[in-house]
Amino acid sequence: MRKPIVAGNWKMHKTVAEAEELVMMLQKDIEKISSIESVFCVPFTSLFKVSSMLQNSSIGVGVQNIHWEKQGAFTGEISPLMVKEFAKYAIIGHSERRAYFGETDTTVNIRVIAALTNDIVPIMCVGETLYENQKRMTLDVITRQMKIGLQNIGNEFAEKIVIAYEPVWAIGTGLACDPVTANDIIFHAIRTPLKNIFGEKVSQTVRVQYGGSVNGSNARDYFSQPEIDGALVGGASLKPDFIEIIKAAAK
Ligand code: 13P
C-alpha cells in the first residue's frame, strides 16, 4: 500500500507574516490526519519560519526548486545542502519552471539526482501542454520526461521519488483533467516507464500525484483512482479548502 501524499505548492505567494498566518490556520486540523503525508512547499523566504513552526509537526516542509550543485558561484541559486537544513521535499521541474525559466528534462534530471543524494524527496513534475494534448502527444511527451528526468538514478534511490502528473492546461484554469483519464495516463506514461527503468517493485512503490485545479470538491474523485496516490495542489493549498483535500485523501 502506498501512503498518500498531498503537497501544497504555494508558488510565489505569501510574505513571512502571511505564511505564518496560513500555517496557523491549517496546522491543527491537518495534524489530526496522520494516515497521509502532508507537505507545504513554501517560498525560500518563508522556509526558516515555516520549518521552525513545523519542527515537531507531522506536516512536512518542502521547497519549489533546488540547484544541482552543493555550493559555488551560482548567483541567486539555492543548493540542496542549504535546503536540507529546513526541508525534506523539493518540487522539481514544475511546468512553470519549464515554461518561464528554461528548465529542460536534462536539468530536471540533475536536480532530481541532487535531491536524492542530499536526502531530499524530489517531487518531479511531468505533464503535457494544451498543444501537445490536442496533437495527441500526451503519452509520448510524458514518457520522454520520465525517461530523461529519471536517467542515471540507482534503484536504491528510486523508491523515494514522488512523481506529480500535472497537465499544463489544467493548472490554475479550473479545467481539471477527468480523473479516469488522468489515471489512464499515469498508468501508461508514468507507471510503465517506471517499470521499464527500475523494475516492477519500484514501479509499484513510487507515489504518483495528480495536480491541476484540485479542490475540496473534486479531490475524492482523484484519490479513488488506483494509480493516483495524492495531489500537488496550487491555489487551493492557500485556503482552508486544503484541509478538505487532505481529508479526502485520508478516506
Ligand atoms: P492549481 O491547483 O492552482 O491548478 O495548481 C496546480 C499546480 O501547479 C501545483 O503545482
Short mmCIF file of C-alpha atoms and ligand atoms in Angstrom, two decimals:
data_model
loop_
_atom_site.label_atom_id
_atom_site.label_comp_id
_atom_site.label_asym_id
_atom_site.label_seq_id
_atom_site.Cartn_x
_atom_site.Cartn_y
_atom_site.Cartn_z
CA MET A 1 0.00 0.00 0.00
CA ARG A 2 1.36 3.38 -0.99
CA LYS A 3 0.89 6.11 1.61
CA PRO A 4 -0.99 9.04 0.05
CA ILE A 5 0.93 12.31 -0.17
CA VAL A 6 -0.75 15.68 -0.59
CA ALA A 7 1.52 18.67 -1.09
CA GLY A 8 0.62 22.33 -1.30
CA ASN A 9 2.64 24.32 -3.82
CA TRP A 10 2.41 27.88 -2.55
CA LYS A 11 4.22 29.16 -5.67
CA MET A 12 5.17 32.86 -5.37
CA HIS A 13 2.68 33.66 -2.64
CA LYS A 14 2.87 34.86 0.96
CA THR A 15 5.22 37.12 2.86
CA VAL A 16 6.71 35.64 6.03
CA ALA A 17 3.92 37.14 8.14
CA GLU A 18 1.27 35.80 5.78
CA ALA A 19 2.94 32.38 5.69
CA GLU A 20 2.83 32.28 9.49
CA GLU A 21 -0.86 33.12 9.41
CA LEU A 22 -1.59 30.39 6.85
CA VAL A 23 0.30 27.74 8.83
CA MET A 24 -1.56 28.72 11.99
CA MET A 25 -4.87 28.45 10.16
CA LEU A 26 -4.19 24.95 8.75
CA GLN A 27 -1.77 23.23 11.11
CA LYS A 28 -4.01 21.84 13.88
CA ASP A 29 -6.62 20.34 11.57
CA ILE A 30 -4.05 18.78 9.27
CA GLU A 31 -2.10 17.26 12.16
CA LYS A 32 -5.21 15.34 13.20
CA ILE A 33 -4.96 13.38 9.95
CA SER A 34 -1.95 11.15 10.32
CA SER A 35 -2.73 8.44 7.76
CA ILE A 36 -1.38 10.52 4.89
CA GLU A 37 1.76 12.58 4.29
CA SER A 38 1.04 16.28 4.01
CA VAL A 39 3.58 18.85 2.87
CA PHE A 40 3.77 22.63 2.49
CA CYS A 41 6.12 23.66 -0.35
CA VAL A 42 6.88 27.23 0.57
CA PRO A 43 8.89 30.09 -0.97
CA PHE A 44 12.53 30.18 0.20
CA THR A 45 11.93 33.39 2.16
CA SER A 46 9.40 31.64 4.40
CA LEU A 47 11.37 28.44 4.77
CA PHE A 48 13.06 29.28 8.06
CA LYS A 49 9.84 30.49 9.67
CA VAL A 50 7.61 27.66 8.46
CA SER A 51 10.13 24.94 9.27
CA SER A 52 10.52 26.25 12.82
CA MET A 53 6.75 26.32 13.24
CA LEU A 54 6.51 22.72 11.99
CA GLN A 55 9.56 21.33 13.76
CA ASN A 56 7.56 18.86 15.85
CA SER A 57 4.71 18.50 13.41
CA SER A 58 3.63 15.64 11.18
CA ILE A 59 3.39 18.18 8.34
CA GLY A 60 6.45 18.11 6.10
CA VAL A 61 8.17 21.13 4.63
CA GLY A 62 9.30 21.43 1.03
CA VAL A 63 10.69 23.95 -1.44
CA GLN A 64 9.78 24.57 -5.07
CA ASN A 65 13.19 24.14 -6.74
CA ILE A 66 16.82 23.42 -5.91
CA HIS A 67 20.11 23.87 -7.72
CA TRP A 68 22.09 20.73 -8.60
CA GLU A 69 25.41 21.80 -7.07
CA LYS A 70 26.10 21.81 -3.33
CA GLN A 71 27.77 25.22 -3.48
CA GLY A 72 29.59 27.54 -5.85
CA ALA A 73 29.44 30.67 -7.96
CA PHE A 74 25.75 30.46 -8.93
CA THR A 75 24.34 33.88 -8.10
CA GLY A 76 20.77 33.78 -6.89
CA GLU A 77 20.54 30.00 -6.56
CA ILE A 78 19.83 27.81 -3.52
CA SER A 79 21.62 24.49 -3.06
CA PRO A 80 20.27 21.18 -1.75
CA LEU A 81 22.75 21.43 1.11
CA MET A 82 21.16 24.72 2.20
CA VAL A 83 17.65 23.41 1.74
CA LYS A 84 18.10 20.20 3.67
CA GLU A 85 18.66 22.09 6.90
CA PHE A 86 14.98 23.05 6.73
CA ALA A 87 13.09 20.94 4.22
CA LYS A 88 12.62 17.29 3.35
CA TYR A 89 10.93 17.73 -0.05
CA ALA A 90 11.61 19.67 -3.24
CA ILE A 91 9.32 20.15 -6.22
CA ILE A 92 11.44 19.73 -9.35
CA GLY A 93 10.62 20.52 -12.97
CA HIS A 94 7.30 22.23 -12.36
CA SER A 95 5.79 23.26 -15.70
CA GLU A 96 6.08 26.94 -14.72
CA ARG A 97 9.84 26.46 -14.36
CA ARG A 98 9.94 24.60 -17.66
CA ALA A 99 7.92 27.33 -19.40
CA TYR A 100 9.43 30.51 -17.90
CA PHE A 101 12.88 29.61 -16.56
CA GLY A 102 14.45 27.37 -19.17
CA GLU A 103 14.10 24.11 -17.26
CA THR A 104 14.69 21.08 -19.51
CA ASP A 105 14.37 17.33 -19.00
CA THR A 106 18.15 17.25 -18.51
CA THR A 107 18.25 19.95 -15.83
CA VAL A 108 15.29 18.28 -14.16
CA ASN A 109 17.31 15.06 -14.09
CA ILE A 110 20.37 16.58 -12.41
CA ARG A 111 18.19 18.36 -9.86
CA VAL A 112 16.39 15.08 -9.06
CA ILE A 113 19.77 13.38 -8.54
CA ALA A 114 20.95 16.29 -6.36
CA ALA A 115 17.82 15.98 -4.23
CA LEU A 116 18.17 12.22 -3.77
CA THR A 117 21.87 12.35 -2.91
CA ASN A 118 21.17 15.04 -0.33
CA ASP A 119 18.33 13.17 1.35
CA ILE A 120 15.61 15.35 -0.08
CA VAL A 121 12.48 13.75 -1.57
CA PRO A 122 12.07 15.03 -5.13
CA ILE A 123 8.54 15.67 -6.35
CA MET A 124 9.25 15.50 -10.08
CA CYS A 125 6.57 17.14 -12.22
CA VAL A 126 5.62 15.92 -15.67
CA GLY A 127 2.73 16.81 -17.96
CA GLU A 128 1.71 17.87 -21.42
CA THR A 129 0.77 21.33 -22.68
CA LEU A 130 -2.58 22.09 -24.28
CA TYR A 131 -0.97 21.98 -27.73
CA GLU A 132 0.61 18.61 -27.03
CA ASN A 133 -2.67 17.33 -25.66
CA GLN A 134 -4.60 18.44 -28.73
CA LYS A 135 -2.00 16.89 -31.02
CA ARG A 136 -2.35 13.59 -29.11
CA MET A 137 1.27 13.75 -27.98
CA THR A 138 0.50 13.29 -24.26
CA LEU A 139 1.85 9.77 -23.77
CA ASP A 140 5.00 10.42 -25.82
CA VAL A 141 5.77 13.70 -24.05
CA ILE A 142 5.37 12.29 -20.56
CA THR A 143 7.25 9.10 -21.39
CA ARG A 144 10.16 11.26 -22.62
CA GLN A 145 10.02 13.46 -19.49
CA MET A 146 10.11 10.33 -17.35
CA LYS A 147 12.97 8.66 -19.25
CA ILE A 148 15.28 11.65 -19.27
CA GLY A 149 14.22 13.02 -15.88
CA LEU A 150 14.99 9.68 -14.23
CA GLN A 151 18.19 8.67 -16.01
CA ASN A 152 21.33 7.68 -14.07
CA ILE A 153 19.41 7.01 -10.86
CA GLY A 154 20.11 3.84 -8.90
CA ASN A 155 17.30 1.59 -7.69
CA GLU A 156 18.36 2.23 -4.09
CA PHE A 157 17.16 5.85 -4.51
CA ALA A 158 14.26 5.34 -6.85
CA GLU A 159 11.59 4.34 -4.32
CA LYS A 160 11.86 7.75 -2.62
CA ILE A 161 10.87 9.67 -5.74
CA VAL A 162 7.39 11.17 -5.99
CA ILE A 163 6.02 11.94 -9.46
CA ALA A 164 3.39 14.62 -10.00
CA TYR A 165 1.32 14.36 -13.15
CA GLU A 166 0.25 17.92 -13.90
CA PRO A 167 -1.38 18.53 -17.28
CA VAL A 168 -0.26 22.10 -18.01
CA TRP A 169 -3.67 23.07 -19.37
CA ALA A 170 -5.28 22.09 -16.05
CA ILE A 171 -3.04 24.25 -13.86
CA GLY A 172 -4.79 27.27 -12.38
CA THR A 173 -7.52 27.11 -15.01
CA GLY A 174 -10.32 25.36 -13.16
CA LEU A 175 -10.29 22.83 -16.03
CA ALA A 176 -9.29 19.75 -14.06
CA CYS A 177 -8.40 16.62 -16.03
CA ASP A 178 -11.04 13.92 -15.90
CA PRO A 179 -9.93 11.52 -13.08
CA VAL A 180 -10.32 8.35 -15.16
CA THR A 181 -8.27 9.87 -17.98
CA ALA A 182 -5.60 11.04 -15.51
CA ASN A 183 -5.47 7.51 -14.08
CA ASP A 184 -5.05 6.03 -17.53
CA ILE A 185 -2.28 8.47 -18.48
CA ILE A 186 -0.47 7.75 -15.23
CA PHE A 187 -0.69 4.01 -15.87
CA HIS A 188 0.66 4.22 -19.42
CA ALA A 189 3.10 7.13 -19.28
CA ILE A 190 4.31 7.01 -15.66
CA ARG A 191 3.96 3.50 -14.13
CA THR A 192 5.04 1.77 -17.33
CA PRO A 193 8.24 3.86 -17.76
CA LEU A 194 8.92 3.38 -14.03
CA LYS A 195 8.69 -0.37 -14.57
CA ASN A 196 10.90 -0.24 -17.65
CA ILE A 197 13.54 1.85 -15.89
CA PHE A 198 13.53 0.43 -12.36
CA GLY A 199 11.52 -2.78 -12.47
CA GLU A 200 8.17 -3.93 -11.12
CA LYS A 201 8.83 -3.37 -7.39
CA VAL A 202 9.86 0.26 -7.71
CA SER A 203 7.04 0.98 -10.15
CA GLN A 204 4.56 -0.22 -7.52
CA THR A 205 6.23 1.71 -4.69
CA VAL A 206 6.69 5.17 -6.21
CA ARG A 207 3.84 7.51 -5.40
CA VAL A 208 2.18 9.47 -8.18
CA GLN A 209 0.22 12.64 -7.52
CA TYR A 210 -2.27 14.36 -9.76
CA GLY A 211 -2.08 18.17 -9.94
CA GLY A 212 -4.17 20.75 -11.78
CA SER A 213 -7.22 22.52 -10.36
CA VAL A 214 -7.65 20.08 -7.47
CA ASN A 215 -10.03 21.36 -4.81
CA GLY A 216 -12.05 20.15 -1.85
CA SER A 217 -14.94 19.10 -4.08
CA ASN A 218 -13.14 17.10 -6.76
CA ALA A 219 -10.26 15.63 -4.69
CA ARG A 220 -12.05 12.42 -3.78
CA ASP A 221 -12.65 11.54 -7.45
CA TYR A 222 -8.89 11.54 -7.98
CA PHE A 223 -7.99 9.63 -4.84
CA SER A 224 -10.44 6.87 -5.68
CA GLN A 225 -8.39 6.07 -8.79
CA PRO A 226 -5.97 3.16 -8.29
CA GLU A 227 -2.91 4.87 -9.83
CA ILE A 228 -3.34 8.22 -8.03
CA ASP A 229 -1.64 8.43 -4.63
CA GLY A 230 -2.20 12.05 -3.73
CA ALA A 231 -2.23 15.56 -5.13
CA LEU A 232 0.00 18.52 -5.80
CA VAL A 233 -2.19 21.50 -5.09
CA GLY A 234 -1.67 25.13 -6.10
CA GLY A 235 -4.45 27.65 -5.50
CA ALA A 236 -6.48 25.57 -3.06
CA SER A 237 -3.44 24.99 -0.82
CA LEU A 238 -3.58 28.65 0.21
CA LYS A 239 -7.08 28.29 1.63
CA PRO A 240 -8.98 26.29 4.26
CA ASP A 241 -10.08 24.11 1.31
CA PHE A 242 -6.66 22.41 1.59
CA ILE A 243 -7.87 20.58 4.69
CA GLU A 244 -10.80 19.15 2.72
CA ILE A 245 -8.37 17.78 0.14
CA ILE A 246 -6.30 16.13 2.87
CA LYS A 247 -9.42 14.67 4.47
CA ALA A 248 -10.45 13.25 1.09
CA ALA A 249 -7.03 11.61 0.70
CA ALA A 250 -7.33 10.03 4.14
CA LYS A 251 -10.62 8.31 3.32
P1 13P B 1 -3.60 24.69 -9.23
O1 13P B 1 -4.01 23.72 -8.16
O2 13P B 1 -3.73 26.13 -8.82
O3 13P B 1 -4.27 24.38 -10.54
O4 13P B 1 -2.02 24.47 -9.47
C1 13P B 1 -1.54 23.21 -9.63
C2 13P B 1 -0.07 23.26 -9.54
O5 13P B 1 0.60 23.82 -10.39
C3 13P B 1 0.58 22.61 -8.38
O6 13P B 1 1.93 22.51 -8.57
#
